[in-house]
Short mmCIF file of C-alpha atoms in Angstrom, two decimals:
data_model
loop_
_atom_site.label_atom_id
_atom_site.label_comp_id
_atom_site.label_asym_id
_atom_site.label_seq_id
_atom_site.Cartn_x
_atom_site.Cartn_y
_atom_site.Cartn_z
CA MET A 1 -7.87 87.05 -32.54
CA LYS A 2 -7.37 90.50 -30.23
CA SER A 3 -9.32 88.86 -27.41
CA PHE A 4 -7.30 84.81 -28.22
CA PHE A 5 -3.92 87.00 -27.31
CA THR A 6 -5.79 89.27 -23.52
CA LEU A 7 -7.53 86.49 -22.23
CA PHE A 8 -4.31 83.57 -22.81
CA THR A 9 -2.72 86.69 -21.37
CA LEU A 10 -4.07 86.96 -18.32
CA PHE A 11 -4.24 82.85 -17.62
CA CYS A 12 -0.81 82.95 -17.44
CA CYS A 13 -0.10 86.30 -15.03
CA SER A 14 -2.57 85.00 -12.45
CA VAL A 15 -0.63 81.52 -12.77
CA LEU A 16 1.67 82.49 -12.72
CA TYR A 17 1.38 85.49 -9.58
CA ALA A 18 -1.33 82.90 -8.13
CA GLN A 19 1.17 80.47 -6.89
CA ASP A 20 4.64 80.33 -6.41
CA PHE A 21 7.18 77.48 -8.95
CA PRO A 22 10.97 78.20 -8.24
CA GLN A 23 13.50 76.40 -10.93
CA THR A 24 15.19 73.58 -9.40
CA GLU A 25 18.44 73.31 -7.55
CA THR A 26 20.35 72.00 -10.35
CA ASP A 27 19.24 74.99 -12.95
CA ASN A 28 20.42 77.98 -10.17
CA ILE A 29 23.20 76.13 -10.30
CA VAL A 30 23.90 75.25 -14.20
CA ASN A 31 22.41 78.61 -15.22
CA PRO A 32 21.23 80.91 -12.00
CA VAL A 33 20.79 84.88 -14.08
CA LYS A 34 20.77 83.45 -18.14
CA ALA A 35 17.31 84.33 -18.56
CA ASN A 36 17.98 83.93 -22.51
CA LEU A 37 17.61 81.91 -25.11
CA VAL A 38 18.65 82.49 -29.04
CA LYS A 39 17.34 79.07 -30.59
CA PHE A 40 18.13 77.63 -34.88
CA ASN A 41 15.13 76.16 -36.99
CA PRO A 42 16.72 73.52 -39.55
CA VAL A 43 14.22 73.01 -40.75
CA PRO A 44 12.22 74.97 -43.07
CA LEU A 45 15.95 74.98 -44.00
CA ALA A 46 13.75 72.52 -46.43
CA TRP A 47 11.98 74.73 -48.84
CA GLY A 48 15.33 77.61 -48.90
CA THR A 49 13.94 79.79 -45.29
CA GLY A 50 16.66 80.61 -42.77
CA SER A 51 14.27 80.84 -38.88
CA LEU A 52 15.81 81.70 -35.69
CA THR A 53 13.81 82.64 -32.20
CA TYR A 54 14.57 84.57 -29.39
CA GLU A 55 12.83 84.67 -26.25
CA ARG A 56 12.59 85.40 -21.90
CA LYS A 57 12.23 84.42 -19.14
CA VAL A 58 9.63 87.01 -17.50
CA VAL A 59 8.48 85.77 -14.84
CA GLY A 60 8.02 82.13 -13.59
CA ARG A 61 6.92 79.96 -16.01
CA LEU A 62 6.41 82.98 -17.95
CA VAL A 63 8.69 82.83 -21.93
CA ALA A 64 8.63 86.29 -24.73
CA GLY A 65 10.00 85.88 -27.71
CA ALA A 66 10.17 86.36 -31.66
CA THR A 67 11.11 84.30 -34.69
CA VAL A 68 12.17 85.73 -37.62
CA ASN A 69 11.82 83.34 -40.81
CA TYR A 70 13.68 85.04 -44.54
CA ARG A 71 13.17 82.73 -47.20
CA PRO A 72 15.36 84.59 -50.66
CA GLN A 73 13.75 85.49 -53.73
CA SER A 74 14.10 82.58 -55.53
CA GLY A 75 12.08 79.19 -57.36
CA ALA A 76 9.28 77.11 -55.90
CA PRO A 77 11.10 73.65 -53.42
CA PHE A 78 9.66 70.28 -54.28
CA LYS A 79 8.89 71.70 -57.03
CA SER A 80 7.46 67.90 -59.02
CA THR A 81 5.34 67.36 -56.50
CA LEU A 82 3.93 70.32 -56.74
CA GLN A 83 3.26 70.70 -59.68
CA LYS A 84 1.54 66.77 -59.80
CA MET A 85 -1.40 69.15 -58.11
CA PHE A 86 -2.06 71.32 -60.83
CA GLU A 87 -2.11 68.05 -63.30
CA SER A 88 -4.79 66.50 -65.06
CA ASP A 89 -4.74 62.44 -63.90
CA ASP A 90 -5.31 62.26 -68.24
CA ASN A 91 -3.22 64.90 -69.30
CA LYS A 92 0.09 66.31 -67.52
CA ASP A 93 0.32 70.12 -70.39
CA ASP A 94 -3.18 70.31 -69.80
CA ALA A 95 -2.27 71.73 -66.16
CA SER A 96 -2.86 75.97 -65.55
CA PHE A 97 0.19 76.22 -63.54
CA ASP A 98 4.04 75.81 -63.99
CA ILE A 99 5.49 75.89 -60.77
CA ASP A 100 9.09 76.64 -63.80
CA LYS A 101 7.98 80.01 -63.63
CA LEU A 102 7.50 81.01 -60.34
CA LYS A 103 9.51 83.11 -58.35
CA TYR A 104 8.79 84.16 -54.33
CA SER A 105 10.65 85.22 -51.74
CA ASN A 106 8.93 85.57 -47.58
CA PHE A 107 9.67 87.78 -44.27
CA SER A 108 7.95 86.78 -41.45
CA PHE A 109 8.40 88.54 -37.85
CA ALA A 110 6.18 85.94 -34.94
CA PRO A 111 6.34 87.57 -31.25
CA GLU A 112 4.92 85.35 -29.14
CA ILE A 113 4.06 83.49 -25.18
CA LYS A 114 5.17 80.74 -23.48
CA LEU A 115 3.66 79.25 -20.96
CA TYR A 116 5.53 75.86 -19.27
CA LEU A 117 3.21 73.62 -17.73
CA GLY A 118 6.26 71.59 -15.32
CA LYS A 119 7.96 72.41 -11.79
CA LYS A 120 11.11 72.64 -13.35
CA GLY A 121 10.09 76.31 -14.86
CA ALA A 122 10.71 77.84 -17.69
CA PHE A 123 12.95 76.81 -20.55
CA HIS A 124 12.53 72.83 -19.44
CA GLY A 125 9.39 70.66 -20.26
CA PHE A 126 6.73 71.21 -21.88
CA TYR A 127 4.59 74.29 -23.74
CA ILE A 128 1.98 76.17 -24.82
CA ALA A 129 2.90 79.03 -26.47
CA ALA A 130 0.27 82.05 -28.32
CA PHE A 131 2.20 83.50 -31.27
CA ALA A 132 0.51 86.48 -34.71
CA LYS A 133 2.50 86.47 -37.53
CA ILE A 134 2.96 89.18 -39.66
CA GLU A 135 4.62 88.16 -43.08
CA THR A 136 5.32 88.89 -46.47
CA THR A 137 5.66 86.49 -49.60
CA LYS A 138 5.96 89.17 -53.20
CA ILE A 139 6.20 86.42 -55.77
CA ASP A 140 7.16 86.79 -59.44
CA TYR A 141 5.69 84.53 -61.62
CA THR A 142 4.74 84.57 -65.33
CA TYR A 143 0.81 83.26 -66.34
CA ARG A 144 0.13 81.46 -69.89
CA PHE A 145 -3.31 82.15 -71.14
CA ASP A 146 -3.68 80.22 -73.45
CA GLU A 147 -7.51 82.91 -74.90
CA LEU A 148 -5.02 85.47 -75.97
CA ILE A 149 -3.56 82.41 -78.49
CA PHE A 150 -6.65 82.31 -80.60
CA LEU A 151 -6.22 86.74 -81.25
CA GLY A 152 -2.57 85.76 -82.30
CA GLU A 153 -1.13 87.30 -78.85
CA ASP A 154 2.13 86.54 -76.82
CA PRO A 155 -0.17 84.12 -74.43
CA ASN A 156 2.48 85.12 -70.82
CA LEU A 157 1.25 87.39 -68.44
CA PRO A 158 4.63 88.68 -66.07
CA LEU A 159 3.20 89.11 -62.82
CA THR A 160 4.32 90.49 -59.75
CA GLY A 161 2.59 91.17 -56.55
CA LYS A 162 2.63 91.03 -52.69
CA ILE A 163 0.77 88.84 -50.01
CA LYS A 164 0.29 91.30 -46.92
CA ALA A 165 -1.02 88.72 -44.33
CA PHE A 166 -1.74 88.80 -40.57
CA SER A 167 -2.57 85.76 -38.59
CA GLY A 168 -2.67 84.55 -34.94
CA GLY A 169 -1.90 80.71 -33.34
CA ILE A 170 -1.05 78.84 -31.05
CA TYR A 171 1.40 75.89 -30.85
CA PHE A 172 2.64 72.82 -28.75
CA GLY A 173 5.92 71.39 -27.74
CA ALA A 174 8.56 70.61 -25.17
CA GLN A 175 12.09 71.47 -24.56
CA TRP A 176 14.91 69.69 -23.44
CA HIS A 177 18.45 70.81 -21.32
CA LEU A 178 20.99 68.61 -22.93
CA GLY A 179 23.58 70.01 -21.59
CA LYS A 180 25.83 73.36 -19.86
CA ASN A 181 24.01 76.40 -21.82
CA ILE A 182 22.75 73.66 -25.37
CA TYR A 183 18.47 72.98 -25.11
CA LEU A 184 16.39 71.32 -27.35
CA ASP A 185 13.12 72.55 -28.48
CA TRP A 186 10.35 70.89 -30.44
CA GLN A 187 7.83 72.42 -31.92
CA ILE A 188 5.61 69.17 -31.56
CA ILE A 189 2.05 70.21 -33.34
CA GLY A 190 0.38 73.97 -33.73
CA GLY A 191 -1.95 77.09 -36.49
CA ASN A 192 -2.24 79.65 -37.21
CA TYR A 193 -5.27 80.96 -38.95
CA GLY A 194 -5.83 84.67 -40.72
CA SER A 195 -6.55 87.19 -43.19
CA ALA A 196 -4.04 88.58 -46.42
CA ASN A 197 -4.31 90.89 -48.20
CA ILE A 198 -2.92 90.70 -52.26
CA ASP A 199 -1.48 93.21 -54.82
CA ILE A 200 -0.79 92.00 -57.78
CA ASN A 201 -0.16 93.10 -60.88
CA ALA A 202 0.38 93.08 -64.91
CA SER A 203 1.88 95.11 -66.66
CA LYS A 204 1.45 94.88 -70.39
CA ASN A 205 0.19 96.55 -73.44
CA LEU A 206 -3.51 95.10 -74.26
CA SER A 207 -5.57 95.07 -77.44
CA ALA A 208 -9.56 96.21 -76.82
CA GLU A 209 -10.36 92.14 -77.76
CA GLU A 210 -6.88 90.52 -74.96
CA GLN A 211 -8.91 92.81 -72.11
CA ALA A 212 -12.60 91.37 -73.08
CA GLU A 213 -11.01 87.82 -72.37
CA LEU A 214 -9.19 88.97 -69.28
CA LYS A 215 -12.20 90.21 -67.86
CA ASP A 216 -14.04 87.72 -68.49
CA PHE A 217 -11.21 85.61 -67.13
CA ALA A 218 -11.00 88.61 -63.82
CA GLU A 219 -14.51 87.57 -63.34
CA ASP A 220 -14.29 84.37 -63.00
CA LEU A 221 -11.69 84.54 -60.72
CA LYS A 222 -13.32 87.21 -58.61
CA ASP A 223 -16.69 83.84 -58.08
CA SER A 224 -14.16 82.23 -56.33
CA PHE A 225 -13.21 84.91 -54.11
CA ASP A 226 -15.50 87.54 -52.81
CA ASN A 227 -13.59 90.34 -51.43
CA ILE A 228 -11.11 90.08 -55.34
CA ASP A 229 -11.80 93.68 -56.53
CA TYR A 230 -10.16 94.12 -60.76
CA GLU A 231 -8.87 97.46 -63.21
CA ILE A 232 -8.56 96.18 -66.74
CA ASN A 233 -6.83 98.84 -69.35
CA ASP A 234 -5.15 98.83 -72.67
CA LYS A 235 -1.10 99.63 -69.06
CA GLY A 236 -2.92 96.49 -68.12
CA ILE A 237 -4.35 94.31 -65.72
CA LYS A 238 -4.21 94.67 -61.91
CA LEU A 239 -5.84 92.66 -58.78
CA LYS A 240 -6.70 93.96 -54.81
CA GLY A 241 -8.08 91.96 -52.63
CA LYS A 242 -8.14 89.89 -49.18
CA MET A 243 -8.03 86.41 -48.90
CA PRO A 244 -8.47 83.55 -45.61
CA TRP A 245 -4.66 83.03 -45.57
CA ALA A 246 -3.04 79.79 -43.18
CA GLY A 247 0.38 77.87 -41.67
CA LEU A 248 1.14 75.30 -40.43
CA ARG A 249 4.09 75.42 -36.64
CA THR A 250 7.01 72.89 -35.85
CA GLY A 251 9.90 72.35 -35.81
CA LEU A 252 13.31 71.21 -34.48
CA SER A 253 15.58 73.90 -33.08
CA VAL A 254 19.18 73.47 -30.68
CA ALA A 255 18.92 76.03 -28.54
CA TYR A 256 21.35 78.76 -26.34
CA ARG A 257 20.67 79.45 -23.02
CA PHE A 258 22.92 82.96 -21.72
#
C-alpha cells in the first residue's frame, strides 16, 4: 500500500513538471490567488455522519487535502433493511443479531492527493485521487447468547469495544465551478481496502459452565476469522485480532473557494 502511494505521487509530479498547464484566463480573473477549498458532503448525513474536506492546490493540476468524518454514538441507520440481512426466510424471530441493540460511533481521517486531468487546471473537471483512511469505530451491543438459557443463566452479554482500521484506495470524480467562489464536487465512485484491529470485551461474572459454552462459541468464531484470539475467565470474555476492512467512496459536495 505504501509503495502504491509513492508511485502515484511520483507520477503526478512527473506529469506536472514535464508540462505546465496554466489555469484559464477567466479562472485567474475570478480566483486570482485563491488556492483553498472547503467542502461539505451532505450524503453521509443519511447515516448520521458529518463530513468536511479541506483541499489546497500544490502546483499545476495537483491538489492535496484531507477529509474528516464524525458520527456520534447512536443507533444504526436503516434498521429494518439491515435486520432483514440477519433473518431467515422461514422465521423472522430466529435472527442471531438484533439491530435495535447496536450503538456505535465513528471517526475517520483521510489524507489524499488529487490530480485533475483537464487543461483548465486544479479544481476543474475530471480527476483521479489516491487516499489513505484511518478510522476508529466504538461499539456498544448486547448480544443474546441463547445457549446460556439452557443453563438457567442470563443470556445477555454486554459487548463493548473498538475497531481501529487503516486502509487505502482510489476514487474518480469531477468538479464544476458554479459561480463566484462556489463549486460542486461529484465523487463518482471509488473504494478502499485494508485491515482492522478489533478489541471487544464482555464484562460479566461467568460460572464454569458458562465459560465452557462461550469457549465453544469462540472456537467457532476463530474458525471463521483466522486472526482472532480470545480469553475467557470468570470475569468475562475478551476478543482481539485482525480482520479485512473495506469501504466505498462516493458523495456530492458543495465547496467554497478562498
